[in-house]
Tab-separated table of C-alpha atoms in Angstrom:
chain	number	residue	atom	x	y	z
A	1	MET	CA	15.684	12.718	-20.351
A	2	THR	CA	14.028	9.320	-20.483
A	3	HIS	CA	10.333	8.920	-22.292
A	4	PRO	CA	10.002	6.631	-18.680
A	5	ARG	CA	6.819	3.917	-18.515
A	6	LEU	CA	4.515	4.041	-15.119
A	7	ILE	CA	3.538	1.121	-14.674
A	8	LEU	CA	-0.103	1.807	-12.132
A	9	VAL	CA	-0.764	-1.170	-8.639
A	10	GLY	CA	-4.096	-0.347	-7.497
A	11	GLY	CA	-6.029	-2.152	-4.963
A	12	PHE	CA	-7.120	-2.611	-1.400
A	13	LEU	CA	-5.581	-1.814	1.578
A	14	GLY	CA	-3.711	-4.314	2.684
A	15	ALA	CA	-2.766	-6.413	-0.988
A	16	GLY	CA	0.666	-6.567	-0.901
A	17	LYS	CA	1.065	-3.361	-3.652
A	18	THR	CA	4.220	-2.268	-2.008
A	19	THR	CA	5.685	-6.088	-2.324
A	20	LEU	CA	5.082	-6.800	-5.642
A	21	LEU	CA	6.628	-3.135	-6.764
A	22	LEU	CA	9.346	-3.748	-4.522
A	23	ALA	CA	9.655	-7.529	-6.592
A	24	ALA	CA	9.006	-6.167	-10.058
A	25	ALA	CA	11.723	-2.958	-8.877
A	26	GLN	CA	14.449	-5.571	-8.196
A	27	ARG	CA	14.202	-7.650	-11.211
A	28	LEU	CA	14.131	-4.875	-14.070
A	29	ALA	CA	17.297	-3.578	-12.246
A	30	ALA	CA	19.050	-7.126	-12.594
A	31	GLN	CA	17.590	-6.637	-16.723
A	32	GLY	CA	19.536	-3.094	-15.954
A	33	LEU	CA	16.524	-1.431	-16.423
A	34	ARG	CA	16.881	2.383	-14.549
A	35	VAL	CA	13.338	1.888	-11.545
A	36	GLY	CA	12.187	4.088	-9.301
A	37	LEU	CA	8.726	4.084	-7.556
A	38	VAL	CA	6.091	7.133	-5.914
A	39	THR	CA	4.699	5.936	-2.622
A	40	ASN	CA	1.378	7.339	-2.208
A	41	ASP	CA	-0.301	8.092	1.703
A	42	GLN	CA	-3.251	10.442	3.157
A	43	GLY	CA	-1.095	11.018	5.589
A	44	ALA	CA	2.678	11.427	6.296
A	45	GLY	CA	5.281	9.064	7.279
A	46	LEU	CA	5.300	5.737	5.221
A	47	VAL	CA	6.036	2.802	6.250
A	48	ASP	CA	5.925	1.749	2.328
A	49	THR	CA	8.898	4.980	1.629
A	50	ALA	CA	11.310	3.585	4.620
A	51	LEU	CA	11.245	0.458	3.674
A	52	VAL	CA	11.737	0.989	-0.257
A	53	ASP	CA	14.473	2.796	1.243
A	54	THR	CA	15.753	0.208	2.835
A	55	HIS	CA	15.993	-1.712	-0.652
A	56	ALA	CA	18.329	1.292	-1.652
A	57	LEU	CA	15.470	2.505	-4.433
A	58	PRO	CA	15.155	5.872	-6.025
A	59	VAL	CA	11.543	7.179	-4.437
A	60	THR	CA	9.488	9.612	-3.845
A	61	GLU	CA	6.130	10.328	-2.539
A	62	VAL	CA	2.588	12.234	-2.605
A	63	ALA	CA	1.405	12.621	0.759
A	64	GLY	CA	-1.175	14.542	2.496
A	65	GLY	CA	-4.293	12.345	-0.536
A	66	CYS	CA	-5.136	10.507	-3.222
A	67	PHE	CA	-3.230	10.630	-6.586
A	68	CYS	CA	-6.097	11.973	-7.944
A	69	CYS	CA	-7.077	14.947	-5.046
A	70	ARG	CA	-3.262	15.594	-5.215
A	71	PHE	CA	-2.712	15.238	-8.823
A	72	PRO	CA	-0.429	18.733	-9.368
A	73	ASP	CA	1.881	16.994	-6.724
A	74	LEU	CA	1.622	13.436	-8.199
A	75	LEU	CA	3.180	15.751	-11.293
A	76	GLN	CA	5.811	16.788	-9.045
A	77	ALA	CA	6.854	13.517	-7.754
A	78	LEU	CA	7.456	12.272	-11.139
A	79	GLN	CA	9.462	14.991	-12.030
A	80	ARG	CA	11.805	14.847	-8.932
A	81	LEU	CA	12.635	11.569	-9.474
A	82	GLN	CA	13.164	12.019	-13.189
A	83	ALA	CA	15.672	14.763	-12.222
A	84	ALA	CA	17.151	12.648	-9.129
A	85	ALA	CA	17.753	8.885	-10.961
A	86	ASP	CA	15.791	8.943	-14.351
A	87	PRO	CA	13.944	6.246	-14.090
A	88	GLU	CA	13.323	3.852	-17.346
A	89	VAL	CA	10.489	2.555	-15.169
A	90	ILE	CA	8.238	4.620	-12.757
A	91	LEU	CA	6.493	1.933	-10.478
A	92	ALA	CA	3.615	4.529	-8.931
A	93	GLU	CA	0.572	2.505	-5.715
A	94	PRO	CA	-1.644	4.468	-4.870
A	95	VAL	CA	-3.391	5.053	-1.481
A	96	GLY	CA	-5.529	1.539	-0.532
A	97	SER	CA	-8.594	3.306	-0.645
A	98	CYS	CA	-8.403	4.675	-4.053
A	99	THR	CA	-10.559	3.858	-7.051
A	100	ASP	CA	-11.539	5.435	-10.499
A	101	LEU	CA	-7.829	5.800	-11.445
A	102	THR	CA	-8.365	6.123	-14.919
A	103	ALA	CA	-10.939	8.892	-15.583
A	104	THR	CA	-8.731	10.636	-12.653
A	105	VAL	CA	-4.845	9.297	-13.629
A	106	LEU	CA	-4.636	7.027	-16.748
A	107	ARG	CA	-6.179	9.894	-18.668
A	108	PRO	CA	-5.396	13.297	-17.203
A	109	LEU	CA	-1.744	11.851	-17.719
A	110	ALA	CA	-2.680	10.952	-21.336
A	111	ARG	CA	-4.142	13.808	-22.638
A	112	ASP	CA	-2.234	16.358	-21.272
A	113	TYR	CA	1.504	14.076	-20.389
A	114	GLY	CA	1.362	11.058	-22.941
A	115	HIS	CA	4.856	12.568	-24.623
A	116	HIS	CA	6.321	11.871	-21.282
A	117	TYR	CA	5.122	9.132	-20.739
A	118	THR	CA	3.880	5.577	-21.298
A	119	LEU	CA	1.202	4.059	-19.427
A	120	ALA	CA	0.933	0.596	-18.322
A	121	PRO	CA	-2.316	-1.024	-18.239
A	122	LEU	CA	-4.432	-0.225	-15.167
A	123	THR	CA	-2.881	-3.222	-12.351
A	124	ILE	CA	-5.216	-3.726	-10.041
A	125	LEU	CA	-4.306	-6.766	-6.530
A	126	VAL	CA	-6.551	-8.258	-4.969
A	127	GLY	CA	-4.900	-10.374	-1.857
A	128	ALA	CA	-6.041	-13.680	-1.543
A	129	ASP	CA	-6.519	-13.606	2.244
A	130	ARG	CA	-9.024	-10.830	2.248
A	131	HIS	CA	-12.099	-10.894	4.243
A	132	LEU	CA	-14.659	-7.878	4.957
A	133	ALA	CA	-16.284	-8.726	8.188
A	134	GLY	CA	-17.208	-6.165	10.280
A	135	PHE	CA	-16.874	-3.689	7.663
A	136	SER	CA	-19.560	-1.737	6.810
A	137	GLY	CA	-21.254	-2.187	3.283
A	138	SER	CA	-20.151	1.123	1.612
A	139	VAL	CA	-15.732	-0.597	1.959
A	140	ALA	CA	-17.285	-3.368	0.934
A	141	TYR	CA	-18.578	-1.185	-2.412
A	142	LEU	CA	-15.147	0.525	-2.868
A	143	TYR	CA	-12.812	-3.390	-2.432
A	144	GLU	CA	-15.941	-4.331	-5.153
A	145	ARG	CA	-15.497	-0.934	-7.622
A	146	GLN	CA	-11.379	-1.282	-7.129
A	147	SER	CA	-11.682	-4.512	-9.143
A	148	ALA	CA	-14.262	-3.211	-12.120
A	149	GLU	CA	-11.522	-1.162	-13.368
A	150	ALA	CA	-9.099	-3.811	-13.539
A	151	GLU	CA	-7.202	-3.936	-16.523
A	152	LEU	CA	-5.125	-6.930	-15.382
A	153	LEU	CA	-6.640	-7.876	-12.018
A	154	LEU	CA	-4.150	-10.482	-10.280
A	155	LEU	CA	-5.087	-12.678	-7.144
A	156	ASN	CA	-2.358	-12.109	-4.500
A	157	LYS	CA	-0.662	-14.333	-1.460
A	158	CYS	CA	-2.070	-17.514	-3.206
A	159	ASP	CA	0.492	-19.455	-1.704
A	160	ARG	CA	-1.644	-19.229	1.104
A	161	LEU	CA	-4.386	-20.852	-0.561
A	162	SER	CA	-4.824	-24.415	-1.555
A	163	PRO	CA	-4.886	-25.348	-5.125
A	164	ALA	CA	-9.011	-26.209	-4.304
A	165	ALA	CA	-9.794	-22.418	-2.871
A	166	GLN	CA	-7.838	-20.838	-5.490
A	167	ALA	CA	-9.045	-22.552	-8.155
A	168	THR	CA	-12.220	-21.464	-7.334
A	169	HIS	CA	-11.151	-17.923	-6.308
A	170	LEU	CA	-9.826	-17.539	-9.736
A	171	GLN	CA	-12.909	-18.313	-11.121
A	172	GLN	CA	-15.280	-15.795	-9.267
A	173	LEU	CA	-12.639	-13.806	-10.300
A	174	ALA	CA	-13.149	-14.647	-14.211
A	175	ARG	CA	-16.716	-15.025	-14.018
A	176	THR	CA	-17.487	-11.844	-12.843
A	177	TYR	CA	-14.913	-9.461	-14.806
A	178	PRO	CA	-14.939	-10.931	-17.821
A	179	ALA	CA	-13.592	-8.858	-19.465
A	180	THR	CA	-10.713	-8.151	-17.755
A	181	GLN	CA	-7.064	-10.235	-17.557
A	182	VAL	CA	-7.127	-12.681	-14.652
A	183	TRP	CA	-4.087	-14.566	-12.872
A	184	PRO	CA	-2.492	-15.886	-9.243
A	185	ILE	CA	0.932	-14.541	-8.381
A	186	SER	CA	2.626	-14.101	-4.660
A	187	ALA	CA	4.516	-11.507	-4.717
A	188	ARG	CA	6.528	-12.623	-1.785
A	189	HIS	CA	7.616	-15.455	-3.415
A	190	GLY	CA	7.784	-14.883	-7.165
A	191	THR	CA	4.583	-16.915	-8.643
A	192	GLY	CA	3.484	-15.261	-11.950
A	193	LEU	CA	5.374	-12.217	-11.565
A	194	ASP	CA	6.956	-12.324	-14.781
A	195	PRO	CA	3.767	-12.539	-17.394
A	196	TRP	CA	3.202	-10.060	-15.621
A	197	ILE	CA	5.845	-7.604	-15.270
A	198	GLU	CA	6.418	-9.018	-19.838
A	199	THR	CA	2.392	-7.666	-19.648
A	200	VAL	CA	3.091	-4.522	-18.225
A	201	MET	CA	6.561	-3.559	-20.697
A	202	THR	CA	5.143	-4.591	-23.530
A	203	GLN	CA	0.924	-3.558	-23.229
A	204	THR	CA	-0.371	0.222	-22.629
A	205	SER	CA	-3.701	1.269	-20.772
A	206	SER	CA	-6.641	1.234	-22.991
A	207	TYR	CA	-8.135	3.736	-21.073
A	208	PRO	CA	-11.465	1.842	-21.101
A	209	LEU	CA	-14.549	3.984	-20.539
A	210	PRO	CA	-15.096	5.629	-16.644
A	211	LEU	CA	-16.307	3.211	-13.347
A	212	THR	CA	-19.992	3.809	-12.636
A	213	LEU	CA	-19.031	5.160	-9.213
A	214	ASP	CA	-21.267	6.490	-6.336
A	215	TYR	CA	-19.049	8.922	-4.936
A	216	GLN	CA	-20.896	9.656	-1.567
A	217	ARG	CA	-20.696	5.794	-1.262
A	218	TYR	CA	-17.266	6.596	-1.993
A	219	ALA	CA	-16.639	9.208	0.650
A	220	GLU	CA	-18.893	7.269	3.282
A	221	ALA	CA	-16.182	3.931	2.198
A	222	GLU	CA	-13.060	6.264	3.190
A	223	ALA	CA	-14.468	8.236	5.999
A	224	GLN	CA	-14.452	4.545	7.630
A	225	LEU	CA	-11.256	3.885	7.973
A	226	GLY	CA	-8.614	5.691	10.437
A	227	TRP	CA	-5.770	6.522	9.635
A	228	CYS	CA	-2.889	7.182	12.463
A	229	ASN	CA	0.814	7.564	11.204
A	230	VAL	CA	3.148	7.426	13.919
A	231	ARG	CA	7.137	7.932	13.354
A	232	GLY	CA	9.138	8.278	17.118
A	233	VAL	CA	12.876	6.402	18.263
A	234	LEU	CA	13.635	4.211	20.961
A	235	ALA	CA	16.581	3.863	23.393
A	236	SER	CA	17.379	1.078	25.814
A	237	PRO	CA	20.587	0.641	28.181
A	238	THR	CA	20.349	-2.448	26.764
A	239	ALA	CA	20.534	-4.126	23.403
A	240	LEU	CA	16.548	-4.888	22.201
A	241	PRO	CA	15.127	-8.261	20.218
A	242	LEU	CA	14.071	-6.233	17.315
A	243	ALA	CA	11.295	-8.822	15.664
A	244	GLU	CA	10.360	-9.638	19.563
A	245	TRP	CA	9.580	-5.974	19.340
A	246	VAL	CA	7.678	-5.551	16.148
A	247	GLU	CA	5.806	-8.847	16.853
A	248	ALA	CA	4.681	-8.074	20.551
A	249	LEU	CA	3.256	-4.227	19.944
A	250	LEU	CA	1.535	-5.536	16.420
A	251	TYR	CA	-0.017	-8.415	18.172
A	252	GLY	CA	-0.334	-6.188	21.392
A	253	LEU	CA	-2.388	-3.773	19.120
A	254	ALA	CA	-4.002	-6.231	17.405
A	255	HIS	CA	-5.456	-7.682	20.428
A	256	ASP	CA	-6.835	-5.101	21.576
A	257	LEU	CA	-7.971	-4.072	18.356
A	258	GLN	CA	-10.624	-7.683	18.151
A	259	ALA	CA	-11.267	-7.143	21.291
A	260	GLY	CA	-13.215	-3.877	20.598
A	261	ALA	CA	-14.372	-5.529	17.097
A	262	LEU	CA	-12.484	-3.155	15.176
A	263	PRO	CA	-11.614	-4.154	11.806
A	264	VAL	CA	-8.024	-4.142	11.155
A	265	ALA	CA	-6.896	-2.527	7.281
A	266	HIS	CA	-3.706	-3.104	7.551
A	267	LEU	CA	-1.267	-2.584	10.336
A	268	LYS	CA	2.664	-1.731	8.988
A	269	LEU	CA	5.591	-1.506	11.092
A	270	HIS	CA	8.860	-0.661	9.703
A	271	LEU	CA	12.070	-0.768	12.413
A	272	THR	CA	15.226	0.497	12.161
A	273	GLY	CA	18.306	0.139	14.665
A	274	ASP	CA	22.620	-0.460	14.384
A	275	GLN	CA	22.296	-0.883	10.849
A	276	HIS	CA	19.684	-3.658	11.369
A	277	SER	CA	16.128	-3.586	10.262
A	278	ALA	CA	12.377	-5.145	10.086
A	279	LYS	CA	9.283	-4.672	8.411
A	280	ALA	CA	6.592	-6.017	9.327
A	281	SER	CA	2.565	-6.568	9.017
A	282	MET	CA	-0.864	-7.546	9.753
A	283	THR	CA	-4.371	-7.184	7.432
A	284	THR	CA	-6.401	-9.267	10.364
A	285	SER	CA	-6.604	-8.717	14.118
A	286	HIS	CA	-6.309	-12.266	14.586
A	287	GLY	CA	-2.995	-11.809	12.695
A	288	PRO	CA	-0.683	-13.371	11.274
A	289	ILE	CA	1.928	-11.698	10.955
A	290	SER	CA	3.415	-11.508	7.620
A	291	TRP	CA	6.850	-10.354	7.349
A	292	ASP	CA	8.668	-8.157	4.440
A	293	LEU	CA	12.219	-7.686	6.503
A	294	HIS	CA	13.020	-10.455	9.620
A	295	PRO	CA	16.163	-10.046	11.505
A	296	GLN	CA	15.688	-13.086	13.085
A	297	THR	CA	18.228	-12.973	16.306
A	298	ALA	CA	19.027	-8.663	14.881
A	299	ARG	CA	19.736	-6.620	18.183
A	300	ALA	CA	19.610	-2.361	18.890
A	301	SER	CA	19.708	-0.016	21.585
A	302	GLU	CA	18.698	2.416	20.023
A	303	LEU	CA	16.112	2.275	17.217
A	304	GLN	CA	13.473	4.209	14.966
A	305	PHE	CA	10.520	3.479	14.032
A	306	VAL	CA	7.479	3.938	11.700
A	307	LEU	CA	3.628	3.070	12.400
A	308	ASN	CA	1.029	2.335	10.290
A	309	ALA	CA	-2.676	1.443	11.184
A	310	ARG	CA	-5.484	1.856	9.238
A	311	VAL	CA	-8.550	0.269	11.050
A	312	ALA	CA	-12.484	0.713	11.214
A	313	ALA	CA	-12.414	3.317	14.126
A	314	ASP	CA	-12.684	6.818	15.243
A	315	PRO	CA	-9.119	8.256	15.246
A	316	GLN	CA	-9.343	8.920	18.401
A	317	THR	CA	-9.933	5.729	19.841
A	318	LEU	CA	-6.935	4.813	17.703
A	319	GLU	CA	-4.793	6.978	18.627
A	320	ARG	CA	-5.111	6.168	22.354
A	321	LEU	CA	-4.799	3.076	21.993
A	322	VAL	CA	-2.176	3.011	19.537
A	323	ARG	CA	-0.340	5.256	22.408
A	324	ARG	CA	-1.029	2.959	25.082
A	325	HIS	CA	1.088	0.234	23.022
A	326	LEU	CA	3.854	2.603	22.448
A	327	ALA	CA	4.098	2.548	26.223
A	328	LEU	CA	3.558	-0.427	26.858
A	329	GLN	CA	6.761	-1.671	24.683
A	330	SER	CA	9.281	0.816	26.572
A	331	GLU	CA	7.305	-0.117	29.844
A	332	THR	CA	8.847	-3.587	28.576
A	333	TYR	CA	11.831	-3.360	27.692
A	334	ALA	CA	12.840	-0.164	30.040
A	335	ALA	CA	12.829	1.653	27.165
A	336	ARG	CA	12.565	5.796	26.868
A	337	GLY	CA	10.925	6.063	23.724
A	338	GLN	CA	9.596	9.247	22.240
A	339	ILE	CA	7.136	9.917	18.846
A	340	THR	CA	8.384	12.308	16.843
A	341	HIS	CA	5.744	12.753	14.459
A	342	LEU	CA	1.940	11.030	14.913
A	343	GLU	CA	-1.740	12.039	13.016
A	344	CYS	CA	-4.823	9.668	13.658
A	345	PHE	CA	-7.567	10.922	11.713
A	346	ARG	CA	-9.984	10.327	9.292
A	347	PRO	CA	-9.853	10.910	5.445
A	348	ALA	CA	-12.098	13.861	3.161
A	349	PRO	CA	-14.025	13.443	0.986
A	350	PRO	CA	-12.235	12.369	-2.776
A	351	GLN	CA	-12.232	15.105	-4.718
A	352	PRO	CA	-10.155	14.200	-7.838
A	353	VAL	CA	-8.825	17.731	-9.687
A	354	TYR	CA	-9.969	15.880	-12.918
A	355	ARG	CA	-12.174	13.629	-14.219
A	356	LEU	CA	-12.327	12.697	-17.545
A	357	ALA	CA	-15.391	10.653	-19.150
A	358	GLY	CA	-13.857	10.393	-22.726
């Protein structure tokens, strides 16, 4: 069995981690390398896994908690991926509300499984369009601590900034984290990816000293966010426009969240029907929608959907709003809708299996 290189990419919800990993996987596969991916979530039913499946890449997921709290599950996921695809490169994306990855994931892997995996420097992705207005100070603390542990810090979505704004943002990151390599990328457009890929494919993690982290504030940050994962089906006597359905659901839900002063960390929706796929997301309640798969004219009479919502709201409120807008969509399009899986919750306090200080 191959001794694969493991590339871990963290960062806050909506930073563009899945988009980056897909772009990297496609470039590495084009070089003739076997590539696999591991996705991660506090719950089950991931848009990210569905999106990777759409690209016909080997993927497995760790559900029910972050890599650090589900470390045995992470090991099993890696082993499943190796048994199924024997990848030379594994790209792994921890939950977007997770931090302290060096002490709880990389160091344990290096200590006990260093003969199985080559561990790349820890990459943290920062979204250039991320604003934390409305979120608590604990969420801002978590966001900053994620960047603080990066060995490689990528400012993503730079295509949305003017050259002057991009330069200012990069200068701020470089001043705040002077020992960290920082550079701009656009995962969606491929800008700046090659230097990063070369770095993570040729360098190994230095396992820097563990992050100074207040676990109480960390737990408070995760607990502020309501999580909702929904899967379902929709059937209509007439073919439904995929892109229009996606836009109506996301914009309608976001409008009600904004009216309730409930800040959005990430809304993402994956839709399939009649061999067509759509995937779209929002990282604020006022938009815009960002498309990974945009079938502008595609229609289908039977749809399968996966919706993930990460919002500063209590789970009951979030579930009520999600159910309301799914019902409205069924009514608007005279379709029969059925929810096949729904879970809404607040993440439990982080309890890593390991936390290695040295």
